[in-house]
Amino acid sequence: MFEKAQKEYECAREYVYGKNTKRSVCLMDLAVICMKEAKKKGLLNDLDESEEINACSIKATIEVDGESQDYLVMFKNETHNHPTEIEPFGGAATCLGGAIRDPLSGRSYVYQAMRVTGCGDPRAKVEDTLPGKLPQRKLTVGAAQGYSSYGNQIGLATGLVDEVYHPDFVTKRMEIGAVIAAAPAENVVRVRPEEGDAIVLIGGRTGRDGCGGATGSSKAHDEESILVCGAEVQKGNPLTERKIQRLFRDAEFTTMIKRCNDFGAGGVSVAIGELADSLDIDLDKVLKKYEGLDGTELAISESQERMAIVIQSKDIDTVLEFCAKENLEATVVAKVTDKGRMRMNWRGKTIVDLSREFLDTNGVSQTISVRITQPKGSYFDKEIKGNVKDLLISAMGDLNVCSKRGLSECFDSTIGAATVLMPFGGKRQLTPLQVMAAKIPVLEGNTDACSLMSYGYDPYLASFSPFHGAMYAIVTSVEKLVCAGADYSKARLTLQEYFERPGDDESRWGKPYAALLGAGMAQRALGLAAIGGKDSMSGSFKDMDVPPTLCSFAVCVSDATNVISPEFKKAGNKVALLKVKRNKNDVPDFKHLKKTLNVLKDSIKNGEVVSAYVVDLGGLASAIARMAFGNNLGVCMEGEFDNSQLFAPSVGDIVVELSEDKIGKTVLCDLSTPLGVVSETAEISVNGQTILLSELESVWADALEDVFPTKTNHKEIKNMPIYSARAEVFNGRRLAKPRVTIPVFPGTNCEYDTARAFERAGAIADVVIIRNLSQSDIEQSIEQFAKSLDNSQILMIPGGFSGGDEPDGSGKFIATTLKNPRIADSVMRLLKDRDGLALGICNGFQALIKVGLVPYGEIRDMQSDSPTLTFNNIGRHMSRLVNTRITSTLSPWFNKVNVQDVHTVAISHGEGRFVANQQEIDQMFLNGQVATQYVDDRDLPSMDDLFNPNGSMMAIEGITSPNGRVLGKMSHSERYDNGLYKNVIGEKDQKIFESGVEYFK
């Protein structure tokens, strides 16, 4: 087994480097040899190569409105294990920020993220915490809050969130993730810097945070680390990075960039030092958060949200003007020279002067022997005793099987209006995904091209054998893509390694060595290659070590129309199992596996397979149960099954649902083993026993309820009368294309989705960026905002996080701006003199209610008992799809729908609970001002958290002004487009934007 893998590696080295190569054998060479081999064989024709190596980049040709366009698709995985162990919130937040920066520096737009973490038991008692450590609950909750806070603020959809649990992660937490991005290929120019070129630093200011972060990640971790390493953790600023995203999405700007680097490990020293072979850097030009920083701190600080770009000197003024328009600070900090040296100057002195020749060396080489330990027995052959029902109930409560819905809902999964699959599917949104899917973001036009990303990792298999753990990480990540409808041969991989500190122990070095051999064998057998990766070799604490970890992230570009989801679809469909054939050494029969995956792909495309799920740690039975939860469809299993078939960790086997309407005698049937039939009865019937889904769901859902809650106490409410009168008719000048003013405040992140929704409906969107870096910026922005309003028929305030949303701060910055006399006058002229409309969604709703535009229809000072929006009852951010009912058609925004229509709409907020005194609520219902309400599966208003995500009084989701022309609502109607949210049924188009535009026609 090991000998074969070793021989394959040696043959690959000889093929790539030549028979007599003198290159040293190192872990990095092991990690990249499959990519180099595949490239030399011509198997990576889609690989996008350049001297910029910040992210994996592949070429894709996609259809946009029927025309072919060349795109670059980039992806990157990141790790922040050390900083998250020290400071969970900041470490996890900047893990995501760091992942975003890499493809962003490639001038691509980051649109979806995946988060995979490793933790000990978060339910453990605080008093059992190891000295010098934070409690596991503190780590997992704090890290989730940090990552989600950053992603939610910057406006990045997190399509899949998972946490794997293993007792050895008490040693040190695993905090990893990956992002995916895209850009038109023509927007990305890569040119070698030349003497005289300028280097501009854009974005956040520099501080001491992050000094020593790079070396900190490799330090030995002990009881003192938590006390002395806090300064190594960067301070994230997602609002600034959002501005850079906007700037780098502008083709006119990006085509002026010759080369770009983000600020990660090493700060200025690396970010600017890598841009050209010869540089003069002026550290005095680096903008600072505060005074007192010395030259060393300015040179190495890893403070986030900064980019260094190389441009021609003639473009300096134009570049600085572009930055100013996006409310970003920028300054020229260096120039390209021809001296062959990197020099740094500070306060008139040269403090660094190094030759490029020296910088390009790899330092002193060290050697060590490696010893690989042969695993004993088989991971897959396990005798399992007990009653089937008891075993299944126990499996559903296992931390690596149980529901992570309470965790996942903390992360915005729908922003960007590109999410093809929600994290949990079925009408009940309970079947968890194994792959995330999103349409590739195009600024103009429509496309069905989408990206898919999955991961593979089993900490128990990896602990049993790092070789097999890595091999099956590759296999399962690829299988998951195919189970969603992708072609596995188009997959590209990026690997994440996390191992103990090896020191000078041969057997400890043998673990990553064995893992890379196993990963290489799988890649070579499948004809795939990892084109990126990240490693961390600091997973030790005293005499404890993390599980040997090689996590595989798999990515491919596909067609959204072919994407399927794993929840059972229809009673009467057949359920079958596609088993992985293994030899006596537990190595898959890759020839059989490839045939199976190709047949599965074709069967999904022709509609024969309608759902598929890769079996994981919980075994076959728990996989079937999770597929059943989404639509509350059971399974009647036919035949007798022993416990090992049902509960052994058959990693890599695939459960498929075959359509009774389309399946025939196909190759898939020959490859599969029949299991049973999907049933309308919500139960699993196996070996003569019947197990109710409700019993399983209770255990499955409650395992982490105390850590990541999903429900609170609630009471029933009465169903108030509906209001069926229609809105007043527009009396002004009719317009073919009404104009919409969309202000973008610091923290706004829904402007793209909103502008696109209005333009699709036939309006002209005028996006106004509110700049606040100086007094003159503020004055100019106010004037521009007011001028746009005076020329518009609609004011739309999109969602986001106003000024970072300090406590009780939702919408405060926007509200303050709306109360500016110049803006307030323009708003009221729009609404009263020109019969205009106003709309605020989520953060925009919060702003409208703070100034009185809803429910009063005018800007006024609010009182302590005035209606408001406050923190969700559940005490955390909520992101999911909800059902809302049209309760009133008073508003012109609902001219194209009817009362009692129910729509399935995205929500994502932490402060969305509507509260008011009951007398005022009753009057709003009477006036028809309660526009929409959260409803349950009977279409009745509900206070149940499953349906009313924030606990709004009387289940109120949206309200209007007295005449209906101002609408504020929490759910994101702008986030829907054709082909999205395929795994949740419901009418998703509220036709709000079409109604608003048609009002003026």
XYZ file of N, CA and C in Angstrom, residues 249-329:
243
model
N -14.246 45.605 -8.496
C -15.225 45.080 -9.451
C -15.383 46.005 -10.660
N -14.712 47.142 -10.603
C -14.789 48.138 -11.673
C -13.687 47.857 -12.684
N -14.067 47.448 -13.882
C -13.084 47.060 -14.896
C -12.175 48.213 -15.283
N -12.708 49.430 -15.297
C -11.882 50.585 -15.655
C -10.735 50.761 -14.661
N -11.010 50.440 -13.395
C -9.966 50.539 -12.374
C -9.005 49.355 -12.444
N -9.546 48.140 -12.484
C -8.675 46.969 -12.375
C -7.727 46.842 -13.564
N -8.127 47.320 -14.723
C -7.248 47.190 -15.880
C -6.057 48.145 -15.814
N -6.033 49.041 -14.825
C -4.845 49.864 -14.598
C -3.836 49.167 -13.690
N -4.250 48.067 -13.036
C -3.377 47.371 -12.094
C -2.455 46.419 -12.850
N -1.164 46.550 -12.625
C -0.196 45.647 -13.255
C 0.035 44.415 -12.395
N 0.005 44.595 -11.091
C 0.176 43.494 -10.150
C -0.417 43.922 -8.812
N -0.875 42.954 -8.046
C -1.534 43.273 -6.773
C -1.178 42.231 -5.733
N -1.120 42.664 -4.487
C -0.889 41.738 -3.378
C -1.708 42.185 -2.177
N -2.238 41.211 -1.455
C -2.973 41.520 -0.232
C -2.018 41.504 0.956
N -2.481 42.041 2.080
C -1.650 42.122 3.275
C -1.981 40.974 4.220
N -1.206 39.928 4.130
C -1.326 38.809 5.048
C -0.101 38.741 5.919
N 0.436 37.547 6.090
C 1.596 37.350 6.949
C 2.768 38.202 6.477
N 3.352 38.931 7.408
C 4.517 39.740 7.082
C 4.224 41.173 6.731
N 2.938 41.544 6.554
C 2.579 42.930 6.325
C 3.252 43.541 5.121
N 3.700 44.796 5.275
C 4.350 45.524 4.197
C 5.533 44.745 3.641
N 6.309 44.119 4.525
C 7.522 43.420 4.103
C 7.236 42.410 3.000
N 6.157 41.662 3.153
C 5.819 40.626 2.179
C 4.889 41.167 1.098
N 3.821 41.854 1.505
C 2.817 42.309 0.546
C 3.428 43.202 -0.531
N 4.287 44.118 -0.127
C 4.943 44.984 -1.104
C 6.247 44.360 -1.582
N 6.939 43.678 -0.674
C 8.222 43.080 -1.039
C 8.131 42.063 -2.149
N 6.964 41.414 -2.314
C 6.795 40.406 -3.363
C 6.407 40.993 -4.717
N 6.069 42.269 -4.756
C 5.500 42.835 -5.976
C 6.513 43.040 -7.095
N 7.746 43.326 -6.734
C 8.765 43.576 -7.752
C 10.127 43.170 -7.206
N 11.066 42.978 -8.128
C 12.401 42.546 -7.713
C 13.199 43.652 -7.052
N 12.849 44.883 -7.306
C 13.642 46.005 -6.792
C 12.700 47.113 -6.350
N 12.813 47.521 -5.083
C 11.834 48.432 -4.513
C 12.460 49.403 -3.528
N 11.934 50.608 -3.498
C 12.185 51.560 -2.425
C 10.856 51.818 -1.738
N 10.777 51.481 -0.459
C 9.523 51.595 0.305
C 9.679 52.700 1.348
N 8.749 53.629 1.375
C 8.757 54.731 2.338
C 7.733 54.435 3.428
N 8.191 53.945 4.570
C 7.280 53.570 5.656
C 6.571 54.771 6.264
N 7.114 55.963 6.087
C 6.452 57.158 6.613
C 5.162 57.473 5.865
N 5.027 56.905 4.656
C 3.804 57.155 3.873
C 2.674 56.187 4.247
N 2.990 55.155 5.031
C 1.975 54.183 5.432
C 1.044 54.837 6.450
N -0.247 54.888 6.140
C -1.211 55.510 7.051
C -1.368 54.664 8.307
N -1.465 55.344 9.465
C -1.474 54.657 10.765
C -2.800 54.872 11.478
N -3.168 53.867 12.264
C -4.357 53.986 13.108
C -4.110 54.957 14.250
N -2.864 55.013 14.691
C -2.480 55.864 15.815
C -0.981 56.098 15.737
N -0.514 57.083 16.471
C 0.907 57.405 16.458
C 1.685 56.456 17.368
N 3.002 56.476 17.216
C 3.856 55.702 18.114
C 4.394 54.422 17.526
N 4.007 54.083 16.292
C 4.507 52.859 15.672
C 5.931 53.074 15.172
N 6.805 52.121 15.449
C 8.163 52.242 14.934
C 8.274 51.572 13.562
N 9.447 51.641 12.972
C 9.632 51.128 11.628
C 9.361 49.648 11.506
N 9.784 48.883 12.511
C 9.554 47.438 12.480
C 8.064 47.127 12.486
N 7.324 47.820 13.351
C 5.881 47.577 13.431
C 5.184 47.957 12.125
N 5.597 49.055 11.525
C 5.011 49.443 10.246
C 5.321 48.427 9.156
N 6.476 47.774 9.277
C 6.916 46.844 8.240
C 6.275 45.479 8.343
N 5.899 45.043 9.546
C 5.447 43.649 9.689
C 4.003 43.492 10.132
N 3.315 44.584 10.467
C 1.934 44.469 10.937
C 1.053 43.841 9.869
N 0.244 42.882 10.300
C -0.659 42.177 9.380
C -2.067 42.729 9.426
N -2.222 43.979 9.836
C -3.559 44.559 9.915
C -4.319 44.326 8.616
N -5.604 44.055 8.745
C -6.381 43.582 7.599
C -6.817 44.700 6.665
N -7.442 44.250 5.580
C -8.157 45.104 4.641
C -7.267 46.147 3.984
N -6.120 45.710 3.505
C -5.240 46.576 2.728
C -4.805 45.839 1.467
N -4.640 46.580 0.406
C -4.130 46.050 -0.846
C -2.993 46.937 -1.332
N -1.972 46.315 -1.909
C -0.886 47.039 -2.548
C -0.951 46.756 -4.037
N -1.024 47.798 -4.843
C -1.120 47.615 -6.292
C 0.036 48.333 -6.985
N 0.489 47.740 -8.075
C 1.501 48.361 -8.918
C 0.792 48.996 -10.105
N 1.090 50.277 -10.333
C 0.494 50.992 -11.457
C 1.575 51.838 -12.133
N 1.280 52.269 -13.319
C 2.163 53.223 -13.964
C 2.058 54.572 -13.255
N 3.151 55.309 -13.210
C 3.150 56.599 -12.507
C 2.122 57.558 -13.079
N 1.883 57.468 -14.377
C 0.923 58.374 -15.010
C -0.506 58.157 -14.533
N -0.768 56.987 -13.940
C -2.131 56.663 -13.501
C -2.383 57.000 -12.035
N -1.414 57.572 -11.340
C -1.549 57.787 -9.900
C -2.783 58.616 -9.571
N -2.929 59.767 -10.192
C -4.055 60.645 -9.860
C -5.394 59.978 -10.155
N -5.472 59.253 -11.268
C -6.722 58.568 -11.624
C -7.058 57.493 -10.607
N -6.053 56.731 -10.198
C -6.264 55.661 -9.218
C -6.724 56.242 -7.879
N -6.078 57.312 -7.440
C -6.462 57.919 -6.168
C -7.884 58.476 -6.232
N -8.273 58.961 -7.391
C -9.635 59.469 -7.562
C -10.652 58.326 -7.482
N -10.353 57.197 -8.121
C -11.235 56.031 -8.024
C -11.409 55.610 -6.568
N -10.316 55.567 -5.820
C -10.377 55.163 -4.415
C -11.234 56.128 -3.607
N -11.063 57.423 -3.845
C -11.822 58.424 -3.105
C -13.320 58.289 -3.365
N -13.680 57.954 -4.611
C -15.102 57.785 -4.937
C -15.715 56.621 -4.177
N -14.894 55.615 -3.846
C -15.384 54.463 -3.086
C -15.179 54.639 -1.578
N -14.847 55.869 -1.170
C -14.710 56.161 0.265
C -13.533 55.402 0.885
N -12.463 55.247 0.095
C -11.282 54.517 0.542
C -10.073 55.438 0.594
N -9.270 55.262 1.624
C -8.003 55.975 1.708
C -6.967 55.247 0.851
